[in-house]
Amino acid sequence: MKSKNPLYEKAQKLLEESIIYYRDRPVGTLAARDFGREALNYDQCFIRDFIPAALVFLIEGDTEIVRNFLVETVTLQKQERRIDCYQPPPGLMPASFKVEMHQGEQYLDADFGDQAIGRVTPIDSCLWWIILLRAYVKATGDKALARQPDFQEGLHFILNICLGPQFEMTPTLLVPDGACMIDRRMGVDGYPLEIQALFYAGLRASRELLVADEKGKALIQKINNRLGSIVFHLRTYYWLDLKHLNQIHRYKGDEFGESVVNKFNIYPDSIPYWLTEWIPDRGGYLAGNLGPGRMDFRFFALGNLMAIISSLASEEQAQRIMDLIEQRWDDLVGRMPMKICFPAVEGLAWQIITGSDPKNTSWSYHNGGSWPVLLWFLMAAAQITGREELGYRAMAIAQIRLAEDEWPEYYDGKNGRLIGKSARKYQTWTVAGLLLAKLLQENPHHLSLFAFEEDTEASFCLI
Ligand code: GLC
């Protein structure tokens, strides 16, 4: 049901105006419609940006655009790519695509990272694509689309990359820097939480979508093994609360053997001072990253909220994450829901981690900026945990400013009061994020399109 409230009517109109048509059919939405700035690639349809818009369309019954998007992107996935003579493996989904003309004919030009700033690999795209395919099937009952050979092949390609052999001793997915929403160098290479949460949700969705023929069954078995071990790994080793911080604080280093306590050789001195004061007595979160000798203690919003939505976090952990958000509200939500990560890296750490990136200075953009698109994740997580009031509070804050500020991409400053230095205005996922949060507020049943209950099927690791 489309809203009668003027703010939401305005948002709805903006969302409709952002629709891209390909051969007269709607296929996606522009990232932004800011005519005051150079478009760069904001005139493209980004897979990750389209997700909240697609969920709004599905909820409102405009399912055709989502179907077209899924059909076109699965075709793009099969396009052969060559980057400086190198051919990446089949399975990747593009970061974005655009409608172009050649000899009077329209075609879709896709960027798989071969055109993107920094040549970042959009690993989240293929995971979001699976999550969206499940949502489409749930909303429409159109199981036949997912069962089509080209869709099954698309799924197999993605799963073969994600579940194929790696040089790895952990069940997490190893990725280069900038492989997700934070698509610039920000020290999110290795095993960043956001990718692990999307990987988990993507595997859960795949299990529902795969046709159980011989190849499908083999993949489902692999998925079940992997799901159990990811859950164990994340819930055990990524979890940070005062109790766990106390343990790390007293860790011994350089332990050898199977049953050691400090498995990843995290040195107590790597605990940043801010965290010892910031971590509340009650409350916790999943760390940003974990690898050999390295724990990224920063809080990343999308990964933590998606861990709640996908049930990657346990019920208890989900409650503690919401406790943290409530108790550190000024830092994490402030004047615009919500911070992409906390805290910002500054000074020498900024130089080393970002490569002195002028767009990612402290408390700006990916480095501690506030992103309104995160509102819908917060609303969903608040509803799943029965902490609705936190979602409503966030919504009330966002509602005051977004229209007046012309729907910015992100905000700057410790408390999110400044419109982002280089933020695009009329950013579609800002608009769609607000609409989706509102639709969820009105009817939490829509959560079932993209959320997952605690898993009972995977093979659990008994330790
Ligand atoms: C920026 C964001 C990225 C987003 C894109 C289009 O590059 O970092 O997450 O997909 O803009 O809005």
Short mmCIF file of C-alpha atoms and ligand atoms in Angstrom, two decimals:
data_model
loop_
_atom_site.label_atom_id
_atom_site.label_comp_id
_atom_site.label_asym_id
_atom_site.label_seq_id
_atom_site.Cartn_x
_atom_site.Cartn_y
_atom_site.Cartn_z
CA MET A 1 0.00 0.00 0.00
CA LYS A 2 1.52 3.29 -1.05
CA SER A 3 1.59 5.96 1.69
CA LYS A 4 -0.57 9.08 1.85
CA ASN A 5 1.96 10.91 4.04
CA PRO A 6 3.60 13.73 1.94
CA LEU A 7 7.15 12.70 2.90
CA TYR A 8 6.59 9.15 1.78
CA GLU A 9 4.66 10.21 -1.30
CA LYS A 10 7.67 12.34 -2.24
CA ALA A 11 10.04 9.43 -1.60
CA GLN A 12 7.86 7.14 -3.66
CA LYS A 13 7.88 9.61 -6.56
CA LEU A 14 11.67 9.92 -6.39
CA LEU A 15 12.04 6.16 -6.41
CA GLU A 16 9.84 5.90 -9.49
CA GLU A 17 11.83 8.65 -11.24
CA SER A 18 15.06 6.73 -10.64
CA ILE A 19 13.89 3.69 -12.63
CA ILE A 20 16.06 2.70 -15.60
CA TYR A 21 14.38 1.30 -18.72
CA TYR A 22 16.03 -1.15 -21.08
CA ARG A 23 14.24 -1.90 -24.35
CA ASP A 24 11.13 -0.35 -22.81
CA ARG A 25 11.18 -2.57 -19.71
CA PRO A 26 12.10 -1.39 -16.20
CA VAL A 27 15.33 -3.15 -15.12
CA GLY A 28 16.74 -1.28 -12.15
CA THR A 29 17.32 2.11 -10.54
CA LEU A 30 20.01 4.77 -10.88
CA ALA A 31 22.37 5.09 -7.91
CA ALA A 32 21.70 8.84 -7.72
CA ARG A 33 19.92 11.57 -9.63
CA ASP A 34 22.13 14.46 -8.59
CA PHE A 35 22.43 16.72 -11.61
CA GLY A 36 24.66 19.15 -9.71
CA ARG A 37 27.69 16.84 -9.71
CA GLU A 38 29.71 14.81 -12.14
CA ALA A 39 27.89 11.49 -12.56
CA LEU A 40 31.02 9.24 -12.54
CA ASN A 41 29.23 5.90 -12.15
CA TYR A 42 26.27 7.15 -10.10
CA ASP A 43 24.20 7.03 -13.30
CA GLN A 44 24.46 3.25 -13.20
CA CYS A 45 22.34 0.64 -11.46
CA PHE A 46 24.39 -0.89 -8.65
CA ILE A 47 23.37 -4.35 -7.52
CA ARG A 48 23.82 -3.55 -3.82
CA ASP A 49 22.03 -0.20 -4.14
CA PHE A 50 19.09 -1.81 -5.88
CA ILE A 51 18.35 -4.18 -2.97
CA PRO A 52 16.27 -1.84 -0.77
CA ALA A 53 14.52 -0.48 -3.88
CA ALA A 54 13.77 -4.02 -5.04
CA LEU A 55 12.38 -4.97 -1.63
CA VAL A 56 10.12 -1.90 -1.72
CA PHE A 57 8.93 -2.89 -5.22
CA LEU A 58 8.27 -6.46 -4.12
CA ILE A 59 6.33 -5.37 -1.05
CA GLU A 60 4.26 -2.97 -3.12
CA GLY A 61 3.51 -5.64 -5.70
CA ASP A 62 5.62 -4.09 -8.52
CA THR A 63 7.39 -7.35 -9.11
CA GLU A 64 8.14 -7.01 -12.83
CA ILE A 65 11.12 -4.70 -12.39
CA VAL A 66 12.72 -7.13 -9.96
CA ARG A 67 12.15 -10.06 -12.30
CA ASN A 68 13.67 -8.11 -15.22
CA PHE A 69 16.64 -7.12 -13.06
CA LEU A 70 17.29 -10.74 -12.07
CA VAL A 71 16.96 -11.95 -15.67
CA GLU A 72 19.31 -9.27 -17.06
CA THR A 73 21.94 -9.67 -14.36
CA VAL A 74 22.09 -13.45 -14.66
CA THR A 75 22.74 -12.91 -18.37
CA LEU A 76 25.44 -10.34 -17.62
CA GLN A 77 27.11 -12.82 -15.28
CA LYS A 78 27.85 -15.04 -18.27
CA GLN A 79 29.50 -12.29 -20.30
CA GLU A 80 33.10 -13.16 -20.93
CA ARG A 81 35.42 -10.57 -19.34
CA ARG A 82 39.05 -9.90 -19.98
CA ILE A 83 41.03 -7.46 -17.91
CA ASP A 84 44.55 -6.89 -19.26
CA CYS A 85 44.38 -10.37 -20.86
CA TYR A 86 43.29 -11.92 -17.55
CA GLN A 87 39.98 -13.76 -17.45
CA PRO A 88 38.26 -13.74 -14.05
CA PRO A 89 36.32 -16.89 -13.08
CA PRO A 90 32.65 -17.10 -14.10
CA GLY A 91 30.27 -16.36 -11.25
CA LEU A 92 30.99 -12.80 -10.30
CA MET A 93 28.06 -10.44 -10.67
CA PRO A 94 28.80 -6.91 -11.80
CA ALA A 95 28.99 -4.05 -9.31
CA SER A 96 26.79 -2.01 -11.64
CA PHE A 97 25.43 -1.73 -15.17
CA LYS A 98 24.22 0.95 -17.52
CA VAL A 99 22.07 1.10 -20.66
CA GLU A 100 24.16 2.15 -23.70
CA MET A 101 23.46 2.47 -27.42
CA HIS A 102 25.31 0.84 -30.29
CA GLN A 103 24.17 1.28 -33.90
CA GLY A 104 20.72 2.29 -32.76
CA GLU A 105 20.35 -0.74 -30.44
CA GLN A 106 20.36 -0.64 -26.67
CA TYR A 107 22.70 -2.91 -24.75
CA LEU A 108 23.78 -3.26 -21.11
CA ASP A 109 27.34 -2.30 -20.25
CA ALA A 110 28.41 -3.89 -16.97
CA ASP A 111 31.26 -3.04 -14.62
CA PHE A 112 32.71 -6.10 -12.90
CA GLY A 113 35.34 -4.01 -11.20
CA ASP A 114 37.21 -3.66 -14.50
CA GLN A 115 36.10 -0.03 -14.70
CA ALA A 116 35.56 0.77 -11.02
CA ILE A 117 37.72 3.22 -9.11
CA GLY A 118 40.59 1.17 -7.67
CA ARG A 119 39.50 -1.88 -9.70
CA VAL A 120 37.68 -3.27 -6.65
CA THR A 121 36.05 -6.70 -6.97
CA PRO A 122 32.33 -6.50 -6.13
CA ILE A 123 32.08 -9.76 -4.21
CA ASP A 124 28.94 -8.72 -2.34
CA SER A 125 27.01 -8.40 -5.64
CA CYS A 126 26.67 -12.14 -6.25
CA LEU A 127 25.67 -12.73 -2.62
CA TRP A 128 23.05 -9.95 -2.69
CA TRP A 129 21.79 -11.36 -5.98
CA ILE A 130 21.00 -14.72 -4.36
CA ILE A 131 19.35 -13.02 -1.38
CA LEU A 132 17.19 -10.99 -3.77
CA LEU A 133 16.27 -14.02 -5.88
CA ARG A 134 14.94 -15.71 -2.73
CA ALA A 135 12.99 -12.57 -1.80
CA TYR A 136 11.48 -12.46 -5.30
CA VAL A 137 10.44 -16.11 -5.13
CA LYS A 138 8.93 -15.58 -1.67
CA ALA A 139 7.04 -12.47 -2.71
CA THR A 140 5.67 -13.86 -5.98
CA GLY A 141 5.62 -17.63 -5.51
CA ASP A 142 7.38 -17.77 -8.92
CA LYS A 143 9.61 -20.74 -8.11
CA ALA A 144 9.84 -21.53 -11.80
CA LEU A 145 12.17 -18.58 -12.41
CA ALA A 146 14.74 -19.82 -9.92
CA ARG A 147 14.46 -23.34 -11.31
CA GLN A 148 15.23 -22.23 -14.88
CA PRO A 149 18.51 -23.75 -16.14
CA ASP A 150 20.17 -20.32 -16.58
CA PHE A 151 19.34 -19.37 -12.98
CA GLN A 152 20.52 -22.70 -11.60
CA GLU A 153 23.70 -22.33 -13.62
CA GLY A 154 24.14 -18.81 -12.22
CA LEU A 155 23.78 -20.14 -8.69
CA HIS A 156 26.22 -22.99 -9.36
CA PHE A 157 28.80 -20.55 -10.72
CA ILE A 158 28.59 -18.38 -7.60
CA LEU A 159 28.67 -21.32 -5.22
CA ASN A 160 31.57 -22.91 -7.04
CA ILE A 161 33.66 -19.79 -6.48
CA CYS A 162 32.57 -19.36 -2.85
CA LEU A 163 32.79 -23.00 -1.84
CA GLY A 164 35.66 -24.07 -4.05
CA PRO A 165 39.00 -24.97 -2.56
CA GLN A 166 41.02 -22.07 -1.17
CA PHE A 167 44.39 -21.83 0.56
CA GLU A 168 42.50 -21.46 3.82
CA MET A 169 42.25 -22.92 7.30
CA THR A 170 39.06 -21.10 8.23
CA PRO A 171 35.49 -21.37 6.87
CA THR A 172 35.27 -17.64 6.23
CA LEU A 173 35.50 -16.13 2.75
CA LEU A 174 38.85 -14.50 1.93
CA VAL A 175 38.41 -11.28 -0.07
CA PRO A 176 40.43 -8.28 -1.26
CA ASP A 177 39.90 -4.78 0.17
CA GLY A 178 36.79 -2.87 -0.96
CA ALA A 179 34.78 -5.95 -1.93
CA CYS A 180 31.47 -4.71 -0.50
CA MET A 181 29.60 -1.51 0.40
CA ILE A 182 32.91 -0.06 1.53
CA ASP A 183 34.35 -0.19 -1.96
CA ARG A 184 37.60 1.65 -1.30
CA ARG A 185 40.73 0.76 0.58
CA MET A 186 39.69 0.81 4.25
CA GLY A 187 41.49 -2.16 5.78
CA VAL A 188 38.51 -4.41 5.06
CA ASP A 189 40.49 -7.06 3.25
CA GLY A 190 40.88 -10.58 4.57
CA TYR A 191 37.75 -11.78 6.33
CA PRO A 192 35.56 -8.70 6.81
CA LEU A 193 32.36 -9.19 8.75
CA GLU A 194 30.07 -7.71 6.09
CA ILE A 195 31.13 -10.28 3.52
CA GLN A 196 30.87 -13.13 6.03
CA ALA A 197 27.31 -12.11 6.98
CA LEU A 198 26.29 -11.85 3.31
CA PHE A 199 28.06 -15.13 2.55
CA TYR A 200 26.09 -16.80 5.33
CA ALA A 201 22.77 -15.33 4.13
CA GLY A 202 23.65 -16.16 0.50
CA LEU A 203 24.30 -19.81 1.43
CA ARG A 204 21.07 -20.01 3.42
CA ALA A 205 19.15 -18.59 0.44
CA SER A 206 20.92 -20.89 -2.04
CA ARG A 207 19.91 -23.94 -0.08
CA GLU A 208 16.28 -22.96 -0.61
CA LEU A 209 16.73 -22.19 -4.30
CA LEU A 210 18.84 -25.06 -5.60
CA VAL A 211 17.15 -27.83 -7.53
CA ALA A 212 18.10 -31.04 -5.70
CA ASP A 213 19.40 -32.94 -8.74
CA GLU A 214 22.73 -34.71 -8.47
CA LYS A 215 24.89 -31.57 -8.70
CA GLY A 216 22.42 -29.61 -6.57
CA LYS A 217 22.47 -32.23 -3.82
CA ALA A 218 26.25 -32.19 -3.71
CA LEU A 219 26.20 -28.40 -3.36
CA ILE A 220 23.54 -28.54 -0.64
CA GLN A 221 25.72 -30.92 1.34
CA LYS A 222 28.70 -28.60 0.96
CA ILE A 223 26.51 -25.67 2.02
CA ASN A 224 25.34 -27.49 5.14
CA ASN A 225 28.89 -28.29 6.19
CA ARG A 226 30.01 -24.73 5.58
CA LEU A 227 27.05 -23.08 7.32
CA GLY A 228 27.68 -24.97 10.54
CA SER A 229 31.34 -24.10 10.60
CA ILE A 230 30.78 -20.41 9.73
CA VAL A 231 28.26 -20.04 12.53
CA PHE A 232 30.64 -21.62 14.99
CA HIS A 233 33.61 -19.55 13.80
CA LEU A 234 31.83 -16.19 13.85
CA ARG A 235 29.90 -16.68 17.08
CA THR A 236 32.99 -17.91 18.89
CA TYR A 237 35.95 -15.99 17.54
CA TYR A 238 34.49 -12.69 16.27
CA TRP A 239 32.41 -12.01 19.36
CA LEU A 240 33.52 -9.09 21.53
CA ASP A 241 32.05 -8.10 24.86
CA LEU A 242 33.60 -7.13 28.17
CA LYS A 243 34.12 -10.74 29.18
CA HIS A 244 35.84 -11.64 25.93
CA LEU A 245 37.87 -8.45 25.97
CA ASN A 246 39.10 -9.40 29.43
CA GLN A 247 40.21 -12.75 28.05
CA ILE A 248 42.06 -11.14 25.15
CA HIS A 249 43.62 -8.64 27.56
CA ARG A 250 45.24 -11.56 29.40
CA TYR A 251 46.07 -13.68 26.35
CA LYS A 252 49.49 -15.24 26.05
CA GLY A 253 51.04 -14.93 22.60
CA ASP A 254 52.80 -17.47 20.40
CA GLU A 255 50.97 -20.56 21.55
CA PHE A 256 51.44 -23.67 19.45
CA GLY A 257 49.14 -26.66 19.21
CA GLU A 258 45.55 -27.66 18.56
CA SER A 259 43.90 -26.75 21.84
CA VAL A 260 45.42 -23.35 22.54
CA VAL A 261 43.29 -20.47 23.82
CA ASN A 262 44.66 -17.69 21.63
CA LYS A 263 44.16 -19.46 18.33
CA PHE A 264 44.73 -16.46 16.08
CA ASN A 265 47.66 -15.10 18.08
CA ILE A 266 46.04 -11.78 18.94
CA TYR A 267 48.41 -9.74 21.08
CA PRO A 268 46.77 -7.90 24.01
CA ASP A 269 48.57 -4.72 23.02
CA SER A 270 46.52 -4.61 19.83
CA ILE A 271 43.38 -3.80 21.86
CA PRO A 272 42.80 -0.12 21.09
CA TYR A 273 42.50 2.11 24.13
CA TRP A 274 39.12 3.57 23.06
CA LEU A 275 37.53 0.15 23.28
CA THR A 276 38.45 -0.42 26.91
CA GLU A 277 36.30 2.60 27.79
CA TRP A 278 33.68 2.23 25.09
CA ILE A 279 32.59 -1.37 25.55
CA PRO A 280 29.54 -1.31 27.85
CA ASP A 281 29.12 -3.69 30.79
CA ARG A 282 26.20 -5.22 28.97
CA GLY A 283 26.39 -5.30 25.20
CA GLY A 284 28.71 -6.62 22.54
CA TYR A 285 29.26 -6.99 18.81
CA LEU A 286 31.00 -9.01 16.16
CA ALA A 287 34.46 -7.69 15.35
CA GLY A 288 35.10 -6.18 11.94
CA ASN A 289 37.66 -8.75 10.84
CA LEU A 290 39.75 -11.62 12.14
CA GLY A 291 42.87 -13.14 10.69
CA PRO A 292 46.32 -14.29 11.71
CA GLY A 293 47.56 -11.98 14.46
CA ARG A 294 44.84 -9.50 13.58
CA MET A 295 41.52 -8.52 15.06
CA ASP A 296 39.87 -5.42 13.67
CA PHE A 297 38.11 -4.04 16.73
CA ARG A 298 36.05 -1.47 14.83
CA PHE A 299 32.25 -1.79 14.89
CA PHE A 300 30.78 -2.20 11.39
CA ALA A 301 27.05 -1.59 11.18
CA LEU A 302 26.02 -3.50 8.06
CA GLY A 303 27.83 -6.68 9.11
CA ASN A 304 26.43 -6.65 12.63
CA LEU A 305 22.87 -5.86 11.55
CA MET A 306 22.97 -8.42 8.77
CA ALA A 307 24.29 -10.98 11.28
CA ILE A 308 21.09 -10.41 13.27
CA ILE A 309 18.86 -10.49 10.18
CA SER A 310 20.40 -13.72 8.88
CA SER A 311 20.63 -15.41 12.31
CA LEU A 312 24.38 -15.67 11.94
CA ALA A 313 24.53 -14.14 15.42
CA SER A 314 22.89 -16.19 18.17
CA GLU A 315 19.70 -14.84 19.75
CA GLU A 316 21.67 -13.83 22.82
CA GLN A 317 24.32 -12.06 20.72
CA ALA A 318 21.61 -10.29 18.72
CA GLN A 319 20.21 -8.87 21.95
CA ARG A 320 23.66 -7.76 23.09
CA ILE A 321 24.30 -6.01 19.75
CA MET A 322 21.05 -4.08 20.18
CA ASP A 323 22.09 -3.28 23.78
CA LEU A 324 25.31 -1.82 22.45
CA ILE A 325 23.47 0.29 19.88
CA GLU A 326 21.13 1.55 22.59
CA GLN A 327 23.89 2.36 25.05
CA ARG A 328 26.22 3.91 22.49
CA TRP A 329 23.40 5.61 20.61
CA ASP A 330 25.13 8.99 20.32
CA ASP A 331 28.19 7.38 18.73
CA LEU A 332 26.42 4.93 16.45
CA VAL A 333 23.21 6.72 15.53
CA GLY A 334 23.70 10.34 16.62
CA ARG A 335 21.91 12.77 14.32
CA MET A 336 21.58 10.44 11.33
CA PRO A 337 21.12 6.67 11.45
CA MET A 338 23.66 5.29 11.23
CA LYS A 339 27.46 5.13 11.30
CA ILE A 340 28.93 2.81 8.73
CA CYS A 341 31.74 2.02 11.18
CA PHE A 342 33.01 3.24 14.52
CA PRO A 343 35.39 4.78 15.32
CA ALA A 344 37.07 6.54 12.38
CA VAL A 345 40.74 5.91 11.74
CA GLU A 346 42.84 9.03 12.11
CA GLY A 347 46.38 10.36 11.59
CA LEU A 348 49.03 7.79 10.79
CA ALA A 349 46.48 4.95 10.91
CA TRP A 350 44.42 6.81 8.27
CA GLN A 351 47.54 7.18 6.09
CA ILE A 352 48.43 3.52 6.38
CA ILE A 353 44.96 2.00 6.24
CA THR A 354 43.35 4.15 3.54
CA GLY A 355 46.49 5.07 1.60
CA SER A 356 45.82 8.73 2.53
CA ASP A 357 42.44 8.69 0.79
CA PRO A 358 41.06 12.27 0.80
CA LYS A 359 37.49 10.99 0.45
CA ASN A 360 37.84 8.78 3.50
CA THR A 361 39.18 11.31 5.98
CA SER A 362 38.14 10.79 9.62
CA TRP A 363 34.39 10.84 10.25
CA SER A 364 33.59 11.09 6.57
CA TYR A 365 32.22 8.68 3.95
CA HIS A 366 33.33 5.09 4.69
CA ASN A 367 35.56 6.20 7.53
CA GLY A 368 32.98 6.84 10.25
CA GLY A 369 30.42 8.64 8.05
CA SER A 370 26.68 8.14 8.64
CA TRP A 371 24.66 6.42 5.91
CA PRO A 372 20.87 6.76 5.87
CA VAL A 373 20.56 3.55 3.83
CA LEU A 374 21.52 1.67 7.00
CA LEU A 375 18.19 2.68 8.52
CA TRP A 376 16.31 -0.26 7.02
CA PHE A 377 18.83 -2.75 8.36
CA LEU A 378 18.48 -1.15 11.80
CA MET A 379 14.69 -1.25 11.64
CA ALA A 380 14.74 -4.92 10.60
CA ALA A 381 17.22 -5.91 13.32
CA ALA A 382 15.21 -3.96 15.92
CA GLN A 383 12.02 -5.80 14.94
CA ILE A 384 13.66 -9.22 14.88
CA THR A 385 15.01 -8.73 18.39
CA GLY A 386 11.78 -7.25 19.77
CA ARG A 387 13.50 -3.88 20.24
CA GLU A 388 11.13 -2.01 17.96
CA GLU A 389 11.47 1.23 19.89
CA LEU A 390 15.08 1.56 18.71
CA GLY A 391 13.97 1.29 15.09
CA TYR A 392 11.23 3.88 15.62
CA ARG A 393 13.63 6.27 17.34
CA ALA A 394 16.05 6.03 14.43
CA MET A 395 13.25 6.53 11.96
CA ALA A 396 12.04 9.65 13.76
CA ILE A 397 15.53 11.16 13.47
CA ALA A 398 15.95 10.33 9.78
CA GLN A 399 12.50 11.63 8.89
CA ILE A 400 13.27 15.13 10.10
CA ARG A 401 16.15 15.79 7.75
CA LEU A 402 16.30 13.58 4.71
CA ALA A 403 13.84 15.46 2.48
CA GLU A 404 15.10 18.88 3.50
CA ASP A 405 18.71 17.82 2.89
CA GLU A 406 17.69 16.39 -0.51
CA TRP A 407 18.31 12.72 0.32
CA PRO A 408 22.11 12.69 0.69
CA GLU A 409 24.18 9.61 0.19
CA TYR A 410 25.97 10.07 3.54
CA TYR A 411 26.66 12.52 6.37
CA ASP A 412 29.93 13.60 7.97
CA GLY A 413 31.06 14.41 11.48
CA LYS A 414 31.17 12.49 14.74
CA ASN A 415 27.46 12.98 15.25
CA GLY A 416 26.40 12.97 11.59
CA ARG A 417 25.19 16.58 11.43
CA LEU A 418 26.97 17.63 8.23
CA ILE A 419 25.89 16.57 4.78
CA GLY A 420 28.77 14.53 3.37
CA LYS A 421 31.54 16.56 1.69
CA SER A 422 31.21 14.69 -1.60
CA ALA A 423 27.83 13.12 -0.96
CA ARG A 424 25.53 12.78 -3.94
CA LYS A 425 22.04 14.16 -3.39
CA TYR A 426 18.92 12.29 -4.46
CA GLN A 427 20.70 9.05 -3.71
CA THR A 428 18.27 6.25 -4.51
CA TRP A 429 19.14 3.87 -1.69
CA THR A 430 18.71 6.70 0.81
CA VAL A 431 15.18 7.18 -0.54
CA ALA A 432 14.44 3.45 -0.78
CA GLY A 433 15.96 2.79 2.67
CA LEU A 434 13.50 5.19 4.29
CA LEU A 435 10.56 3.75 2.37
CA LEU A 436 11.57 0.20 3.25
CA ALA A 437 12.00 1.05 6.93
CA LYS A 438 8.52 2.57 6.89
CA LEU A 439 7.00 -0.49 5.18
CA LEU A 440 8.66 -2.75 7.75
CA GLN A 441 7.43 -0.55 10.58
CA GLU A 442 3.88 -0.83 9.26
CA ASN A 443 4.04 -4.55 8.66
CA PRO A 444 6.87 -6.62 10.16
CA HIS A 445 5.67 -9.68 8.23
CA HIS A 446 7.67 -8.36 5.29
CA LEU A 447 10.82 -9.32 7.21
CA SER A 448 10.31 -12.88 6.01
CA LEU A 449 11.35 -11.79 2.50
CA PHE A 450 14.97 -11.36 3.51
CA ALA A 451 15.41 -12.59 7.12
CA PHE A 452 16.30 -16.10 8.29
CA GLU A 453 15.32 -18.02 11.41
CA GLU A 454 17.93 -19.92 13.44
CA ASP A 455 19.20 -22.74 11.22
CA THR A 456 18.29 -26.29 12.16
CA GLU A 457 19.57 -28.12 9.09
CA ALA A 458 23.29 -27.42 8.91
CA SER A 459 25.90 -29.81 10.30
CA PHE A 460 27.01 -28.19 13.51
CA CYS A 461 30.51 -28.31 14.79
CA LEU A 462 30.53 -29.99 18.20
CA ILE A 463 33.30 -28.51 20.29
C1 GLC B 1 29.80 4.32 -3.39
C2 GLC B 1 29.53 3.39 -2.22
C3 GLC B 1 28.98 2.08 -2.72
C4 GLC B 1 27.74 2.32 -3.56
C5 GLC B 1 28.06 3.32 -4.70
C6 GLC B 1 26.83 3.74 -5.47
O1 GLC B 1 30.81 3.83 -4.18
O2 GLC B 1 30.69 3.17 -1.48
O3 GLC B 1 28.68 1.23 -1.64
O4 GLC B 1 27.28 1.12 -4.08
O5 GLC B 1 28.64 4.49 -4.16
O6 GLC B 1 25.91 4.35 -4.63
#
